[in-house]
Coordinates of C-alpha atoms in Angstrom, one line a residue:
M3 CA 0.0 0.0 0.0
D4 CA 1.5 3.3 -1.1
L5 CA 0.7 6.1 1.3
S6 CA 3.0 8.7 -0.2
V7 CA 0.1 10.4 -2.0
D8 CA -1.7 10.8 1.3
L9 CA 1.4 12.1 3.0
D10 CA 2.0 14.6 0.2
Q11 CA -1.5 15.9 0.7
V12 CA -1.0 16.3 4.4
V13 CA 2.3 18.1 3.9
W14 CA 0.8 20.4 1.3
W15 CA -2.1 21.3 3.6
M16 CA 0.3 22.0 6.6
R17 CA 2.4 24.3 4.4
T18 CA -0.4 26.2 2.6
S19 CA -3.6 26.2 4.5
P20 CA -4.4 29.4 6.6
Q21 CA -5.9 27.0 9.1
S22 CA -2.6 25.0 9.6
P23 CA -1.2 25.2 13.1
T24 CA 2.3 25.6 11.6
L25 CA 1.2 28.8 10.0
Q26 CA -0.8 30.0 13.1
N27 CA 2.1 29.6 15.6
M28 CA 5.8 29.8 15.8
I29 CA 6.9 26.2 16.3
C30 CA 10.4 24.9 16.7
S31 CA 11.0 21.3 17.7
R32 CA 13.9 18.8 17.8
P33 CA 14.8 15.5 19.2
T34 CA 17.1 15.1 22.2
E35 CA 19.0 12.1 23.5
D36 CA 16.1 10.8 25.5
G37 CA 13.1 12.8 24.2
W38 CA 12.5 16.1 22.5
V39 CA 12.1 19.8 23.0
T40 CA 9.5 22.1 21.5
L41 CA 9.1 25.9 21.6
K42 CA 5.6 26.9 20.5
D43 CA 5.3 30.7 20.6
D44 CA 6.3 31.3 24.2
V45 CA 5.7 27.9 25.7
L46 CA 8.8 25.6 26.1
T47 CA 8.1 21.9 26.5
V48 CA 10.9 19.5 27.4
V49 CA 10.2 15.8 27.3
S50 CA 12.9 13.5 28.7
G51 CA 13.2 10.3 30.7
G52 CA 9.5 9.7 30.7
G53 CA 8.7 13.2 32.1
R54 CA 7.3 16.3 30.6
E55 CA 7.9 19.9 31.7
C56 CA 6.2 22.9 30.2
E57 CA 7.2 26.5 31.0
Q58 CA 5.6 29.7 30.0
L59 CA 8.4 32.0 29.0
A60 CA 8.2 35.6 30.2
G61 CA 8.9 37.9 27.3
D62 CA 11.1 38.2 24.2
A63 CA 14.4 37.9 26.1
E64 CA 13.4 34.5 27.5
V65 CA 12.1 33.2 24.1
L66 CA 15.3 34.3 22.4
A67 CA 17.4 32.7 25.1
A68 CA 15.5 29.4 24.7
Y69 CA 16.1 29.4 20.9
E70 CA 19.9 29.8 21.7
K71 CA 20.0 27.2 24.5
W72 CA 17.8 24.5 23.0
F73 CA 18.2 24.9 19.3
G74 CA 21.6 26.4 19.0
F75 CA 20.9 29.6 17.1
T76 CA 20.8 33.3 17.9
L77 CA 18.1 35.5 16.5
P78 CA 18.2 39.3 16.4
Q79 CA 14.5 39.5 17.4
R80 CA 11.7 37.2 18.3
P81 CA 10.1 35.6 15.2
T82 CA 6.5 36.3 14.4
P83 CA 3.9 34.2 12.6
G84 CA 3.4 34.7 8.9
P85 CA 0.6 36.5 7.0
H86 CA -1.9 33.7 7.5
A87 CA -1.9 33.9 11.3
R88 CA -5.2 34.8 12.9
S89 CA -5.1 38.1 14.8
D90 CA -7.5 36.6 17.4
P91 CA -6.2 33.1 18.4
S92 CA -9.5 32.3 20.1
R93 CA -11.4 32.7 16.9
V94 CA -12.3 29.4 15.2
M95 CA -12.2 29.3 11.4
A96 CA -15.1 27.4 9.8
V97 CA -14.7 25.2 6.8
D98 CA -17.4 25.4 4.1
Q99 CA -18.6 21.8 3.6
D100 CA -20.6 22.6 0.4

C-alpha cells in the first residue's frame, strides 16, 4: 500500500492552509538524546526520561534565550507568525462543507 500520496496531501495542507497550526504559531522542535524539546510561541516543552515539563516564558528575552540554549541559534529578534496567522487566536475558522 503506497501512502506517499496521502502524506503529500497532508504536507501540502500543513504548508499552505491558513488553518494550519504551523502557520498560526511559531513552532520549533527537535529530538534530544532521550526525548524532544519544543518551543511553541512562548511555551517551552521538554520531554525526557519519561517526564514532561512545560514552561511559559516571560517575554522576548526568555524566548530568544530558549532558541539559543535548546536549538543552537541566535536570533536578532523574536520571530512572528506569517501573514496567514489569525489576529485573534480564540477565533475558530469554519470550513465550508458545500
